[in-house]
Tab-separated table of C-alpha atoms in Angstrom:
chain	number	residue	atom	x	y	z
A	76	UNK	CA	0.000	0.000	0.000
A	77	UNK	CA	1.502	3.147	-0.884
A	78	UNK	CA	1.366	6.195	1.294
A	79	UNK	CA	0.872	9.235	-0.814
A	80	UNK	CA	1.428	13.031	0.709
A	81	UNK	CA	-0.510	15.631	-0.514
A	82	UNK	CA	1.835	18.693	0.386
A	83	UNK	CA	-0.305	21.853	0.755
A	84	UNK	CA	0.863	25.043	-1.039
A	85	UNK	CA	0.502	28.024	1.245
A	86	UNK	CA	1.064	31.407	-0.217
A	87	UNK	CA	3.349	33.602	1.222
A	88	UNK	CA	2.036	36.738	3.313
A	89	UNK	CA	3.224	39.348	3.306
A	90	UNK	CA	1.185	41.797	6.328
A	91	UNK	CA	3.846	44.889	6.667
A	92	UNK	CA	2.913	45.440	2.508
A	93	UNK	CA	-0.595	45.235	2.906
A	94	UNK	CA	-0.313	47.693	5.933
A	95	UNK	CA	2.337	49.817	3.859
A	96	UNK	CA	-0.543	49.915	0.690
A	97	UNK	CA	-3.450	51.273	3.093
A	98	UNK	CA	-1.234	54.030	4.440
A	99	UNK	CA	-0.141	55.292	1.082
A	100	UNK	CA	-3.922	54.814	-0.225
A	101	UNK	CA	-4.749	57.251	3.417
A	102	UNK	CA	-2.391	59.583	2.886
A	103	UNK	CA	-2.921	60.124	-1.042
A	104	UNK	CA	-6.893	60.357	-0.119
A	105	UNK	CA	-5.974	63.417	2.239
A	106	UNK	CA	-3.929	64.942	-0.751
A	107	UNK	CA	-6.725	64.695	-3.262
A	108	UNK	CA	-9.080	65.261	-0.929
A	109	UNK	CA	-7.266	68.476	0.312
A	110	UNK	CA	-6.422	70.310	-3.140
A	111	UNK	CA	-9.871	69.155	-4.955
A	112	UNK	CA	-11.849	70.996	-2.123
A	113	UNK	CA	-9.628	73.816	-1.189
A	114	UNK	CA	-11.635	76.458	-2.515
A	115	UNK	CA	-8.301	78.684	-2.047
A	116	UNK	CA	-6.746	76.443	-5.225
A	117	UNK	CA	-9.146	78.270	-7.320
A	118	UNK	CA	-9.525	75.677	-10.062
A	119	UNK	CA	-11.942	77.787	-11.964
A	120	UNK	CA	-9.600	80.324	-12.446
A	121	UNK	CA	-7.308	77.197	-12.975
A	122	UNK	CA	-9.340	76.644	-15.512
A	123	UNK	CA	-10.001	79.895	-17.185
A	124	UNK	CA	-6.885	80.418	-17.934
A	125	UNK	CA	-5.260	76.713	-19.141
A	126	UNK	CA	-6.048	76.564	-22.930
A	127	UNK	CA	-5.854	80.471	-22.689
A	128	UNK	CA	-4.309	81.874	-26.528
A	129	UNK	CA	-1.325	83.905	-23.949
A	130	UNK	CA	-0.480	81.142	-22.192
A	131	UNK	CA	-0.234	78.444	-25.365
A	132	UNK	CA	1.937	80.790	-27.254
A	133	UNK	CA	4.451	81.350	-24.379
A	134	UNK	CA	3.916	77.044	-24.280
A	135	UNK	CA	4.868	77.191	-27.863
A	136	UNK	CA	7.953	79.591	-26.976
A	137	UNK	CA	9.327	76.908	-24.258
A	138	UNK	CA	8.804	73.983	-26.673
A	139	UNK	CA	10.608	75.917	-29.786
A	140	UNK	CA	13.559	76.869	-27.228
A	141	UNK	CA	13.456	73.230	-25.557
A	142	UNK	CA	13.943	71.804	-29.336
A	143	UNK	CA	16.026	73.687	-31.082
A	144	UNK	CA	18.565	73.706	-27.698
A	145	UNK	CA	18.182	69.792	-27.855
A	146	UNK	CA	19.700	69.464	-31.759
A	147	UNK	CA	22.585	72.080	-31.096
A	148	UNK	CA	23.861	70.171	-28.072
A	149	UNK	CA	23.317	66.792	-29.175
A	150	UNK	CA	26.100	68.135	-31.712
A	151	UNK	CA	28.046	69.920	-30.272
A	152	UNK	CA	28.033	67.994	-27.182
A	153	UNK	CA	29.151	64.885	-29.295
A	154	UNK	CA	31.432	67.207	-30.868
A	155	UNK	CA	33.339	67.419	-27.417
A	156	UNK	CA	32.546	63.793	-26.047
A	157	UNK	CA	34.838	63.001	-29.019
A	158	UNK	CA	37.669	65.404	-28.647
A	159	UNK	CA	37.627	64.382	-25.036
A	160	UNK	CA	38.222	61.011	-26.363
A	161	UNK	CA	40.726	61.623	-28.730
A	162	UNK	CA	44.738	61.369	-28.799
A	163	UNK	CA	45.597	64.708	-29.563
A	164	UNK	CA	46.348	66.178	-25.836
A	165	UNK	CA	45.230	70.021	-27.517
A	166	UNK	CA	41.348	68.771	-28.653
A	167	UNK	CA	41.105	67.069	-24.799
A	168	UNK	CA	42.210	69.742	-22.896
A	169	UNK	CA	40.085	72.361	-25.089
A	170	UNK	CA	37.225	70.141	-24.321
A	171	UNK	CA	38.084	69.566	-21.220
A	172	UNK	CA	38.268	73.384	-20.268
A	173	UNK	CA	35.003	74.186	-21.818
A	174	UNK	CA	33.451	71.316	-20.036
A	175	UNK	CA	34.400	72.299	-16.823
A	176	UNK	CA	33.791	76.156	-17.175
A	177	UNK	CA	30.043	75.913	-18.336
A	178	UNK	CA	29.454	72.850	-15.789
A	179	UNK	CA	30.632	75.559	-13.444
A	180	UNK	CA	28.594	78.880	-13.869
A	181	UNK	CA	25.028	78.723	-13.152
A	182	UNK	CA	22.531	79.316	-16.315
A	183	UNK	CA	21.101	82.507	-14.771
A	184	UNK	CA	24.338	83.802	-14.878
A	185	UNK	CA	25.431	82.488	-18.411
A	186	UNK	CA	22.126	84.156	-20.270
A	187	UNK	CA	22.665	87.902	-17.943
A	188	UNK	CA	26.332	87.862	-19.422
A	189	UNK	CA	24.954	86.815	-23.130
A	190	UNK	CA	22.413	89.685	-22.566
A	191	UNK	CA	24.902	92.374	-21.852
A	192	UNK	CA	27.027	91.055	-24.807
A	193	UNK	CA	26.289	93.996	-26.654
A	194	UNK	CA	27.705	95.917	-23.762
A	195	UNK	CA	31.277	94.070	-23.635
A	196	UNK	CA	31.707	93.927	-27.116
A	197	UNK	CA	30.288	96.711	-29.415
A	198	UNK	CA	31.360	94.934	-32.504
A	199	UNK	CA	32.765	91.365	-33.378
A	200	UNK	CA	35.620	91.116	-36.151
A	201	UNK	CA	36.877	87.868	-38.288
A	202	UNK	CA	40.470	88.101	-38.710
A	203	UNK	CA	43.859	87.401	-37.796
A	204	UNK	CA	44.661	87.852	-34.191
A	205	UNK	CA	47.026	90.239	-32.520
A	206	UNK	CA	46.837	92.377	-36.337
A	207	UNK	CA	44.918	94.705	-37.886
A	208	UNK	CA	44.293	92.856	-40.197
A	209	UNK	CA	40.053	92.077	-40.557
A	210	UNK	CA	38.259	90.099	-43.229
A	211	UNK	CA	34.824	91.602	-41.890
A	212	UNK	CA	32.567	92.612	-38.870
A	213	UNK	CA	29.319	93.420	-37.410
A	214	UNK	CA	27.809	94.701	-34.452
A	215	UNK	CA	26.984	92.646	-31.555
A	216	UNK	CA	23.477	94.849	-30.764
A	217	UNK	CA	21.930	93.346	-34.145
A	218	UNK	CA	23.133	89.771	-33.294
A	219	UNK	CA	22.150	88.647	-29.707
A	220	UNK	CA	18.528	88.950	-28.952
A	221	UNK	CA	15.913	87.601	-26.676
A	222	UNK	CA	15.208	84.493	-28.743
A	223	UNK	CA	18.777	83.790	-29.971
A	224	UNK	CA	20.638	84.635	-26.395
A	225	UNK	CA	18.088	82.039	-24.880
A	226	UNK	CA	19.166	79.624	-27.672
A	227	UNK	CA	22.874	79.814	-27.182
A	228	UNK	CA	22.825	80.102	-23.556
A	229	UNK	CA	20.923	77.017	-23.146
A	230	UNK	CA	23.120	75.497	-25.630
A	231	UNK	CA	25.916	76.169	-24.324
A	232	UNK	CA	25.268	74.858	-20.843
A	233	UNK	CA	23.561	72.170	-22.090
A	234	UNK	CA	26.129	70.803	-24.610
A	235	UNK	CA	28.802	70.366	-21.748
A	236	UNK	CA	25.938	67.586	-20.061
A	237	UNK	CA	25.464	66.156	-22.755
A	238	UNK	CA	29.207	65.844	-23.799
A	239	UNK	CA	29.721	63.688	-20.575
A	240	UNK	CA	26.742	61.789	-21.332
A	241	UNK	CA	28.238	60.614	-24.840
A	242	UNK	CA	31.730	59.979	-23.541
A	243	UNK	CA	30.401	57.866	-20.720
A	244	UNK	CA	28.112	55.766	-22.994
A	245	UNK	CA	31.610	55.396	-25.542
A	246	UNK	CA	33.509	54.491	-22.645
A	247	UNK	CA	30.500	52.163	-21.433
A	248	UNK	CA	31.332	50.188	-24.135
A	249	UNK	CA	33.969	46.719	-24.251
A	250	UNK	CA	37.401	47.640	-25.696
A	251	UNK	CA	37.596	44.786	-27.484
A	252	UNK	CA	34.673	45.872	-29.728
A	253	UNK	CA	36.921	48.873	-30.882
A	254	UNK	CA	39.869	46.066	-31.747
A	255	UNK	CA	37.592	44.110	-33.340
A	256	UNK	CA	36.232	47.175	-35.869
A	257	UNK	CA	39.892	48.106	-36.115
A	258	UNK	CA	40.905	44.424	-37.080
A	259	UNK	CA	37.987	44.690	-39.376
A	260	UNK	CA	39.844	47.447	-41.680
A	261	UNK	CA	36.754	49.831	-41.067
A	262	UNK	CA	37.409	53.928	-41.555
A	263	UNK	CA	37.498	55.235	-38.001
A	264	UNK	CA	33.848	57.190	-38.685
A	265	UNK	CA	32.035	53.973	-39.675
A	266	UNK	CA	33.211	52.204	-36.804
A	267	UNK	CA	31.994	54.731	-34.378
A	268	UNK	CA	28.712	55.365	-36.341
A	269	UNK	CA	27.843	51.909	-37.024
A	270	UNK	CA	29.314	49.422	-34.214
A	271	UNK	CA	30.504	51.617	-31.505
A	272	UNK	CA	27.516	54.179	-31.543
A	273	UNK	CA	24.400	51.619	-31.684
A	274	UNK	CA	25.931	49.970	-28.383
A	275	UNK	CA	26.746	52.844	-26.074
A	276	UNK	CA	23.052	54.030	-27.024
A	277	UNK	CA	22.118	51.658	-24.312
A	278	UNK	CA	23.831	53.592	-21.831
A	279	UNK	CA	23.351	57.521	-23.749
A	280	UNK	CA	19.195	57.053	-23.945
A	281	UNK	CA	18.594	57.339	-20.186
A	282	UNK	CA	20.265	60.171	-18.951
A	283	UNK	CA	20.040	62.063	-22.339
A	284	UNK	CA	16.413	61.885	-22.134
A	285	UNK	CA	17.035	62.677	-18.088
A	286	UNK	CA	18.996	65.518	-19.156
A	287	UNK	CA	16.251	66.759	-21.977
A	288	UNK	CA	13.639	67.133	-19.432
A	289	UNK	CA	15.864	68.908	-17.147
A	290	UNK	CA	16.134	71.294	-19.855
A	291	UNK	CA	12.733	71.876	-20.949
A	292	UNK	CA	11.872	72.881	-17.126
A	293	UNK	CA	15.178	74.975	-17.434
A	294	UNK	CA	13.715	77.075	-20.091
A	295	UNK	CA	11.956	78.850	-17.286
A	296	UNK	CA	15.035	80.338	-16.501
A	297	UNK	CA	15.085	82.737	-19.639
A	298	UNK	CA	12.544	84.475	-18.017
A	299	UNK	CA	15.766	86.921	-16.466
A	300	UNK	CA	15.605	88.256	-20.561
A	301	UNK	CA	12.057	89.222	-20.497
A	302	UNK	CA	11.857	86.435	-23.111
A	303	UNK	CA	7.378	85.134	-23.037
A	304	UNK	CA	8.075	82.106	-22.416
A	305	UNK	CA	5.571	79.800	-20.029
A	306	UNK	CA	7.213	81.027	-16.930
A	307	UNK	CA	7.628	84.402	-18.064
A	308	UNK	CA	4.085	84.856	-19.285
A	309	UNK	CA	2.520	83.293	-16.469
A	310	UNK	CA	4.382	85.925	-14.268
A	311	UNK	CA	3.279	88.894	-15.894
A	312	UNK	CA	-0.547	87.847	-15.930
A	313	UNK	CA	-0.197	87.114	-11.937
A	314	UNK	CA	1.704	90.207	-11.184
A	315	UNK	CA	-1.763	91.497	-13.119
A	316	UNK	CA	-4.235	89.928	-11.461
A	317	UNK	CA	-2.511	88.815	-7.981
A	318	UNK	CA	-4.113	85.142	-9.038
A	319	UNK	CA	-0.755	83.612	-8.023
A	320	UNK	CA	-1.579	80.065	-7.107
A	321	UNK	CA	-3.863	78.938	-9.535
A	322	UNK	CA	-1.799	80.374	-12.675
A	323	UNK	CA	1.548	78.449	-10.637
A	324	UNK	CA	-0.459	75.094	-10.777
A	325	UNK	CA	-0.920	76.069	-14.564
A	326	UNK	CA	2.497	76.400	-15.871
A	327	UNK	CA	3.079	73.058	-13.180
A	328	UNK	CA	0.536	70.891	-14.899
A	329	UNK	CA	2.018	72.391	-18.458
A	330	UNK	CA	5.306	71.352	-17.413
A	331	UNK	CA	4.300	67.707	-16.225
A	332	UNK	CA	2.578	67.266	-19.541
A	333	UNK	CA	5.609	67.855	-21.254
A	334	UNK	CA	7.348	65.714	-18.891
A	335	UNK	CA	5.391	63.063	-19.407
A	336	UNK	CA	5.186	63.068	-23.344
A	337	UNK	CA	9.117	63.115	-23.013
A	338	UNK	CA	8.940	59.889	-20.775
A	339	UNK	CA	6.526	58.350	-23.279
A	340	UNK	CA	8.839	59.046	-25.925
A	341	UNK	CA	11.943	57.611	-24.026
A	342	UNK	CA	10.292	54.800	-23.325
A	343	UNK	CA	9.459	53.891	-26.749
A	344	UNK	CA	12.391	54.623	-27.830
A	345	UNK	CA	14.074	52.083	-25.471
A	346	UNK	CA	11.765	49.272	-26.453
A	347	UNK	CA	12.505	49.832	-30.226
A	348	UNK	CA	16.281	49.837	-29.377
A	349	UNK	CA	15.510	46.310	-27.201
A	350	UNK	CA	13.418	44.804	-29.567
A	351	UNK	CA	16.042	45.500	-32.386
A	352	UNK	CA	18.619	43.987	-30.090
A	353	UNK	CA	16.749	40.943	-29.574
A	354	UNK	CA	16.360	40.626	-33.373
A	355	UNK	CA	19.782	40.967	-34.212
A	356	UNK	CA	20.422	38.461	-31.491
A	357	UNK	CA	18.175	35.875	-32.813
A	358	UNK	CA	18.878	36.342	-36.233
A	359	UNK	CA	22.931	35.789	-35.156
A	360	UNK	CA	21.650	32.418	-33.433
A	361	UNK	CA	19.647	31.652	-36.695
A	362	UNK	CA	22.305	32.075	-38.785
A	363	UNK	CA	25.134	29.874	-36.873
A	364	UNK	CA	22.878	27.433	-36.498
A	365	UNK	CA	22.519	27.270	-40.177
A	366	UNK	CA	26.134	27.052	-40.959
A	367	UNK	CA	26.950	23.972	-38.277
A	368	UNK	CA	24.204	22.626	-40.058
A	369	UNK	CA	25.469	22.997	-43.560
A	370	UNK	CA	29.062	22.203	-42.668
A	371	UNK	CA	30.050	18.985	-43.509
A	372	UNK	CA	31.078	15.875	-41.493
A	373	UNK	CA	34.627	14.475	-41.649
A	374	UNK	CA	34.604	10.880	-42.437
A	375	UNK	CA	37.261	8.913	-41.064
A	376	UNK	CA	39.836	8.411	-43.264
A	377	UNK	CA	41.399	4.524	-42.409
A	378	UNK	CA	45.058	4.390	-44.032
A	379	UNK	CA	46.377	0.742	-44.424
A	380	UNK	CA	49.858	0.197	-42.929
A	381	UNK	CA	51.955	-2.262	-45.208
């Protein structure tokens, strides 16, 4: 007779989680239950002014500046990641300098100095230093104003980030990968663009997307140029009306919304780059598979010994 033992699954419990979960649910109920009937919020004036024509164009003003400031220091911070990374000791240190100066000053202070440009320097000349000798110039009044000093001063600032970003993700990557492109006979621009690039991408996406959301909520700093951007215009319509709150909480929720589309967009972006990884990995497995099955057995070869 055979003794069988039925051997009872319990699931494990977990009580401190379930007691953690109800006092997060409790204290987000007094949140929403605090700022939805707080009549001092004023959401109707919250309201009124959201989808207001002043307040999307100064939206459209942060977007423009949070795009076009993206492009230029995307290249010209990989620019510098890779004369940081080269041999020549003159391109790393120059890179090196400018890295550290514009990590260094504050962006409040970097757009006031581009601002009083014009003041510095009346005119700007192309030609050969410590000479006379000019090919052309202009004056710096017609050159710098609110929209392009906002540009370059993000720029600027920005590009040194991002620089350290790109040389982190190139260093990120296995040595022997650049020995192998090199063994490969490979010009030194298609290795980087086509074996070393697509790898340290992996490490680059997350904190440059990181880094382009820190600068779309560090557009609100141009407001020091009197540029109408989202920040600025939502100041000079509460210095108006003395609604202060509610016109805060609607440059906030503005700001989360773009916030959030950038996290979408990061996020999809990752998955593409994982699901072409996991292509090109099973397509690699595919195709050795093939070949050890095409490849031919040895017979064994008998040799008669007279």
């Amino acid at each position: 007779m055979n003794n069988i033992e039925t051997i009872k699954v319990v699931p494990a419990r977990y009580p401190w989680r379930t007691v953690g979960a109800v006092v997060a649910l409790f204290v987000l109920a007094v949140v929403i239950q605090s700022v939805a009937f707080n009549p001092r919020w004023e959401w109707g004036v919250f309201a009124r002014w959201f989808f207001d024509p002043v307040i999307l164009e100064g939206l459209g003003q942060t977007l423009l500046l949070t795009l076009i400031a993206t492009l230029l220091s995307v290249i010209f911070g990989g620019i510098l990641a890779l004369a940081r990374l080269s041999s020549s000791w003159l391109l790393s240190g120059l890179a090196f300098g400018y890295i550290w100066l514009f990590r260094s000053l504050p962006l409040i202070v970097v757009l006031i100095i581009l601002y009083n440009f014009s003041y510095l320097y009346d005119t700007l000349s192309l030609g050969v230093p410590f000479t006379r000798l000019t090919w052309g110039s202009f004056e710096t009044i017609n050159v710098l104003g609110q929209f392009s000093t906002a540009v370059v001063g993000l720029t600027l600032v920005q590009s040194a980030y991002t620089a350290e970003i790109v040389r982190g993700g190139f260093l990120g990557v296995d040595h022997g990968q650049y020995e192998a492109a090199a063994a490969l006979g490979l010009p030194a621009w298609r290795r980087t663009v086509r074996i070393i690039l697509p790898q340290a991408l992996r490490t680059i996406l997350p904190a440059g997307f990181n880094e382009i959301i820190s600068l779309a909520k560090g557009t609100a700093m141009v407001y020091v140029l009197a540029m109408p951007e989202l920040f600025y215009t939502i100041q000079m319509i509460y210095n108006r009306t003395q609604e202060v709150i509610p016109l805060l909480m609607v440059g906030a929720v503005w700001y989360l919304v773009i916030t959030t589309l950038l996290s979408i967009v990061q996020h999809s972006v990752e998955r593409a780059l994982a699901r072409s990884e996991r292509r090109s990995a099973v397509n690699t497995a595919r195709s050795t598979h093939r070949t050890r099955d095409v490849t031919p057995t040895q017979e064994p070869v008998h040799v008669s010994l007279s």
